[in-house]
Short mmCIF file of C-alpha atoms in Angstrom, two decimals:
data_model
loop_
_atom_site.label_atom_id
_atom_site.label_comp_id
_atom_site.label_asym_id
_atom_site.label_seq_id
_atom_site.Cartn_x
_atom_site.Cartn_y
_atom_site.Cartn_z
CA MET A 2 17.88 -6.64 23.16
CA GLY A 3 16.16 -9.52 21.60
CA ILE A 4 16.55 -9.10 18.05
CA SER A 5 20.27 -8.88 18.81
CA ARG A 6 19.85 -11.77 20.98
CA LEU A 7 17.65 -13.48 17.52
CA LEU A 8 20.46 -12.01 15.21
CA GLU A 9 23.27 -13.91 17.32
CA HIS A 10 21.30 -17.67 17.15
CA LEU A 11 20.95 -17.39 13.30
CA VAL A 12 24.69 -16.43 12.46
CA ASP A 13 25.74 -19.10 14.68
CA LYS A 14 23.45 -21.76 13.01
CA ASP A 15 24.32 -20.42 9.50
CA VAL A 16 20.56 -19.24 8.54
CA GLY A 17 20.29 -17.75 5.07
CA LYS A 18 16.31 -17.06 4.91
CA ALA A 19 14.11 -16.50 7.54
CA VAL A 20 10.07 -16.41 7.51
CA CYS A 21 8.55 -12.95 9.31
CA GLU A 22 4.60 -12.54 9.74
CA SER A 23 3.18 -9.67 8.67
CA THR A 24 2.31 -7.28 11.53
CA GLY A 25 1.15 -4.44 11.07
CA GLY A 26 4.79 -2.83 11.14
CA TYR A 27 6.17 -4.39 14.18
CA GLU A 28 8.36 -6.84 11.58
CA ARG A 29 9.63 -4.21 10.69
CA PRO A 30 12.94 -3.64 12.47
CA LEU A 31 13.59 -7.44 12.62
CA ALA A 32 13.52 -7.72 8.88
CA SER A 33 15.82 -4.63 8.98
CA ARG A 34 18.13 -5.98 10.95
CA LEU A 35 18.37 -9.40 9.41
CA ARG A 36 18.69 -8.21 5.72
CA GLU A 37 22.33 -6.32 7.16
CA THR A 38 22.96 -9.53 8.33
CA GLU A 39 22.69 -10.58 4.10
CA ILE A 40 19.76 -13.47 5.97
CA GLN A 41 16.84 -13.19 3.38
CA VAL A 42 13.49 -12.65 4.48
CA TYR A 43 10.21 -13.04 3.00
CA LEU A 44 7.10 -11.57 4.62
CA ALA A 45 4.06 -13.56 5.05
CA HIS A 46 0.95 -12.86 4.60
CA PRO A 47 -0.73 -13.81 8.09
CA ARG A 48 -4.03 -15.14 6.30
CA ARG A 49 -2.03 -17.75 4.68
CA VAL A 50 0.42 -18.31 7.32
CA ARG A 51 -3.27 -19.28 9.66
CA ALA A 52 -4.88 -21.21 6.65
CA PHE A 53 -1.38 -23.53 6.94
CA ALA A 54 -1.88 -23.94 10.16
CA ARG A 55 -5.29 -24.96 9.86
CA ALA A 56 -4.57 -27.31 7.72
CA CYS A 57 -1.67 -28.83 9.43
CA GLY A 58 -3.80 -29.21 12.19
CA TYR A 59 -3.29 -27.05 14.60
CA GLU A 60 -5.84 -25.07 15.93
CA ALA A 61 -3.97 -23.73 19.51
CA ILE A 62 -2.10 -20.47 18.56
CA THR A 63 1.95 -20.58 20.79
CA ASP A 64 4.76 -18.42 20.25
CA PRO A 65 6.55 -21.99 20.22
CA ARG A 66 3.89 -23.13 17.69
CA ASP A 67 3.75 -19.87 15.43
CA ALA A 68 7.42 -20.11 15.29
CA GLN A 69 7.08 -24.41 13.97
CA VAL A 70 4.28 -23.19 11.77
CA LEU A 71 6.44 -20.55 9.98
CA SER A 72 9.65 -22.33 9.39
CA ARG A 73 7.40 -24.70 7.74
CA PHE A 74 5.42 -22.24 6.02
CA GLY A 75 8.80 -21.69 4.27
CA SER A 76 10.08 -24.73 3.87
CA VAL A 77 6.83 -25.54 1.75
CA PHE A 78 6.67 -22.89 0.04
CA GLN A 79 9.74 -21.32 -1.69
CA GLU A 80 8.20 -17.73 -2.04
CA ASN A 81 10.54 -15.02 -3.33
CA CYS A 82 12.46 -13.16 -0.46
CA THR A 83 10.92 -9.84 0.19
CA ARG A 84 13.29 -6.73 -0.56
CA ARG A 85 13.83 -3.88 1.43
CA PRO A 86 12.34 -0.55 0.37
CA GLU A 87 14.08 2.42 -0.30
CA PRO A 88 14.47 5.05 2.00
CA GLU A 89 12.43 7.78 0.00
CA LEU A 90 9.53 4.54 -0.78
CA GLU A 91 9.72 3.64 3.11
CA GLU A 92 8.86 7.44 4.14
CA LEU A 93 6.13 7.34 1.11
CA GLN A 94 4.57 4.73 2.93
CA ASP A 95 4.59 5.66 6.40
CA LEU A 96 3.47 9.26 5.21
CA LEU A 97 0.39 7.92 3.66
CA ARG A 98 -0.36 5.45 6.34
CA ARG A 99 -0.44 8.34 8.71
CA ARG A 100 -2.56 10.46 6.53
CA ARG A 101 -5.09 7.61 6.48
CA GLN A 102 -5.31 7.04 10.18
CA LEU A 103 -6.09 11.04 10.30
CA VAL A 104 -8.52 10.43 7.69
CA GLU A 105 -10.48 8.05 9.53
CA GLN A 106 -10.39 9.38 12.52
CA LYS A 107 -12.20 12.44 10.63
CA VAL A 108 -14.65 10.37 9.04
CA GLN A 109 -15.29 9.09 12.85
CA GLU A 110 -15.42 12.32 14.49
CA SER A 111 -17.99 13.48 11.74
CA GLY A 112 -20.60 11.05 11.95
CA ARG A 113 -20.19 11.46 16.01
CA MET A 114 -22.18 15.00 15.35
CA ASP A 115 -25.12 13.85 14.64
CA LYS A 116 -25.25 12.48 18.20
CA VAL A 117 -23.87 15.05 20.36
CA VAL A 118 -26.16 17.07 22.62
CA SER A 119 -23.62 19.00 24.90
CA PRO A 120 -22.86 22.01 23.27
CA ALA A 121 -19.22 21.39 25.04
CA VAL A 122 -19.34 18.69 23.24
CA ALA A 123 -20.10 19.35 19.59
CA GLU A 124 -16.86 22.23 20.36
CA SER A 125 -14.87 19.87 21.45
CA THR A 126 -15.32 17.43 17.97
CA ASN A 127 -15.48 20.46 16.25
CA ARG A 128 -11.90 21.59 17.23
CA HIS A 129 -10.83 18.28 16.81
CA ILE A 130 -11.97 18.03 13.03
CA ALA A 131 -10.22 21.23 12.39
CA TRP A 132 -7.07 20.22 14.10
CA LEU A 133 -7.20 16.82 11.76
CA LYS A 134 -8.09 18.76 8.39
CA ASP A 135 -4.81 20.80 8.89
CA GLU A 136 -2.44 17.72 9.56
CA ILE A 137 -4.24 15.92 6.44
CA THR A 138 -3.12 19.30 4.53
CA LYS A 139 0.44 19.37 6.80
CA LEU A 140 0.68 15.28 5.11
CA ASP A 141 -0.76 16.28 1.86
CA LYS A 142 2.85 18.85 1.66
CA ASP A 143 4.84 16.31 2.70
CA TYR A 144 4.17 13.50 0.68
CA GLN A 145 4.17 15.34 -2.55
CA GLU A 146 7.62 17.52 -1.47
CA LEU A 147 8.87 13.77 -0.68
CA LEU A 148 7.80 12.62 -4.08
CA GLN A 149 9.15 15.96 -5.94
CA ASN A 150 12.64 15.72 -4.01
CA SER A 151 12.84 12.11 -5.89
CA ALA A 152 13.68 11.85 -9.08
CA ALA A 153 12.62 8.00 -8.99
CA LEU A 154 10.10 8.65 -7.37
CA THR A 155 8.80 11.72 -9.54
CA GLN A 156 9.17 10.14 -12.49
CA ARG A 157 6.85 6.90 -11.85
CA ALA A 158 3.71 9.55 -9.79
CA ALA A 159 4.19 11.59 -13.52
CA LEU A 160 3.70 8.47 -15.11
CA TYR A 161 1.40 7.28 -13.71
CA ARG A 162 -1.06 10.64 -13.57
CA THR A 163 -0.80 10.23 -17.68
CA VAL A 164 -3.56 8.68 -17.56
CA PRO A 165 -6.65 10.37 -17.81
CA GLY A 166 -8.00 10.53 -13.91
CA VAL A 167 -5.26 9.55 -11.17
CA TRP A 168 -4.68 12.32 -9.50
CA ILE A 169 -1.61 13.26 -7.54
CA LEU A 170 -2.95 10.82 -4.38
CA THR A 171 -3.76 8.19 -6.67
CA ALA A 172 -0.08 8.09 -7.97
CA ALA A 173 1.34 8.26 -4.60
CA ILE A 174 -0.46 5.50 -3.42
CA LEU A 175 0.35 3.56 -6.54
CA VAL A 176 4.27 3.95 -6.11
CA ALA A 177 4.17 3.58 -2.41
CA HIS A 178 1.88 0.06 -2.46
CA LEU A 179 2.36 -1.46 -5.91
CA PRO A 180 6.03 -1.44 -6.83
CA GLU A 181 4.94 -4.10 -9.06
CA LEU A 182 3.41 -2.35 -11.59
CA GLY A 183 5.07 -3.15 -15.02
CA LEU A 184 6.63 -6.65 -13.83
CA LEU A 185 3.95 -8.60 -13.42
CA ASP A 186 1.56 -9.92 -16.63
CA PRO A 187 -2.01 -8.63 -15.88
CA LYS A 188 -3.69 -12.23 -14.55
CA ALA A 189 -1.39 -11.91 -11.44
CA LEU A 190 -1.41 -7.89 -10.97
CA ALA A 191 -5.25 -8.13 -10.31
CA SER A 192 -5.22 -11.37 -8.19
CA LEU A 193 -2.22 -9.20 -6.62
CA VAL A 194 -4.55 -6.49 -5.83
CA GLY A 195 -7.54 -8.00 -5.54
CA VAL A 196 -9.90 -7.62 -8.08
CA THR A 197 -10.25 -11.17 -9.69
CA PRO A 198 -13.28 -12.23 -9.41
CA TRP A 199 -12.40 -15.91 -8.01
CA SER A 200 -15.42 -18.65 -9.10
CA ARG A 201 -17.01 -20.60 -6.63
CA ASP A 202 -17.85 -23.53 -8.97
CA SER A 203 -18.90 -27.35 -7.85
CA GLY A 204 -19.84 -29.81 -10.37
CA ASN A 205 -22.97 -28.51 -12.95
CA LYS A 206 -23.27 -25.88 -10.20
CA ARG A 207 -21.58 -21.99 -11.19
CA GLY A 208 -21.73 -20.04 -8.03
CA GLN A 209 -21.65 -16.03 -7.68
CA ARG A 210 -18.12 -14.97 -8.34
CA SER A 211 -16.35 -12.51 -5.93
CA ILE A 212 -13.27 -10.49 -5.24
CA ARG A 213 -11.39 -11.03 -2.28
CA GLY A 214 -7.55 -10.70 -0.55
CA GLY A 215 -5.41 -8.60 -2.24
CA ARG A 216 -4.24 -5.14 -1.28
CA LYS A 217 -6.45 -3.24 0.07
CA VAL A 218 -5.14 -0.16 0.26
CA VAL A 219 -4.53 -0.12 -3.18
CA ARG A 220 -8.20 -1.40 -3.64
CA ARG A 221 -9.64 1.47 -2.07
CA ALA A 222 -7.69 3.79 -3.63
CA LEU A 223 -8.29 2.85 -7.72
CA TYR A 224 -12.08 2.21 -6.25
CA ILE A 225 -12.36 5.94 -5.17
CA CYS A 226 -10.30 7.06 -8.33
CA THR A 227 -12.31 4.98 -11.01
CA TRP A 228 -15.15 7.72 -10.55
CA SER A 229 -13.20 9.97 -11.70
CA VAL A 230 -11.78 7.82 -14.98
CA ILE A 231 -15.65 7.02 -15.58
CA ARG A 232 -16.46 10.98 -15.88
CA VAL A 233 -13.10 11.78 -17.67
CA ASP A 234 -12.19 9.26 -20.16
CA GLY A 235 -14.78 8.54 -22.41
CA GLY A 236 -13.20 5.28 -23.40
CA MET A 237 -13.82 4.08 -20.11
CA ARG A 238 -17.27 5.55 -19.62
CA SER A 239 -18.59 3.70 -22.96
CA TYR A 240 -17.26 0.19 -21.27
CA TYR A 241 -19.02 0.49 -17.59
CA GLN A 242 -21.84 1.78 -19.54
CA GLY A 243 -22.17 -0.97 -21.85
CA LEU A 244 -21.77 -3.04 -18.72
CA ARG A 245 -24.20 -1.59 -17.04
CA GLN A 246 -26.36 -2.11 -20.15
CA ARG A 247 -25.70 -5.87 -20.46
CA GLY A 248 -27.73 -6.51 -17.05
CA LYS A 249 -23.97 -6.23 -14.72
CA PRO A 250 -24.45 -5.09 -11.43
CA GLY A 251 -22.65 -1.91 -10.78
CA LYS A 252 -19.60 -2.57 -8.47
CA VAL A 253 -19.00 -5.80 -11.25
CA ALA A 254 -18.98 -3.55 -13.61
CA LEU A 255 -16.65 -1.02 -11.74
CA VAL A 256 -15.05 -3.76 -10.78
CA ALA A 257 -14.18 -4.83 -14.45
CA VAL A 258 -13.04 -0.82 -15.35
CA ILE A 259 -10.75 -0.84 -12.20
CA ARG A 260 -8.94 -4.22 -13.96
CA LYS A 261 -8.85 -2.56 -17.16
CA LEU A 262 -7.51 1.07 -15.49
CA LEU A 263 -4.57 -1.49 -13.97
CA LEU A 264 -3.89 -2.75 -17.72
CA GLN A 265 -3.19 0.67 -18.48
CA LEU A 266 -0.84 1.87 -15.75
CA ASN A 267 1.19 -1.51 -16.09
CA ALA A 268 1.36 -0.96 -19.98
CA VAL A 269 2.63 2.96 -18.86
CA ALA A 270 5.10 1.26 -16.06
CA ARG A 271 6.14 -1.41 -18.35
CA GLY A 272 6.65 0.82 -21.38
CA GLY A 273 8.15 3.96 -18.93
CA THR A 274 6.30 6.37 -21.78
CA PRO A 275 3.21 8.35 -20.97
CA TRP A 276 0.05 6.73 -21.72
CA VAL A 277 -1.67 7.62 -25.13
CA PRO A 278 -5.18 6.94 -25.98
CA ILE A 279 -6.21 4.77 -28.23
CA THR A 280 -8.18 6.95 -30.73
CA ALA A 281 -10.02 5.25 -33.91
#
């Protein structure tokens, strides 16, 4: 009801672009309806919007104030509007999101077992863990079937899997949550994923670089995947070991390998051809 009234108001005012704040999925029905009425939609990151509000001197949080901030944010930052994902892509995102939720619950339940005293509680926890494992297995089957039944998704996932160490789950996450692969330059892609080391320099002081922001889901998947890449890809392993031998901390070296892996994936997506290792 509220969305319908909002749409009527926007159509009456001849609004051509709307700015919505990403709110964990609650914005999706609104964004979908806006696109149906041919109103362009830009989904803004909540952290950027809040930083903009503080920069404008708005500390209070109210609905009218938030609407005003979003309006000003959209007028100042002329961002590209967010396209509506293909239906198969939205379904893949939902399946992978649910899988992450259940995996997190399983980790939490497994951690509780060390503190359990009551046999009844231990039995209940084990039953829940067993149920979670079954549901995760079913979701694995569901998202893999979805990939197989969609020619476009299958092609993208298959390309990513040609890179040594990239398995089906990582490929699915890349397809679902990083559709920009192959469309951006390496620096922009690294920043989007959140593996760009940002400087903290002032005058003669050189602060420690660190990564922040970006798409946490993709970064986490690549972090786990990169250990596999280092094991199976001799070139990546040598690159990682070389960084460590030069005194780079383990995490710094690993992030550098992630960026290198992103370059490979970006090249594969851009060319539309399987990965071919460079031989001496």
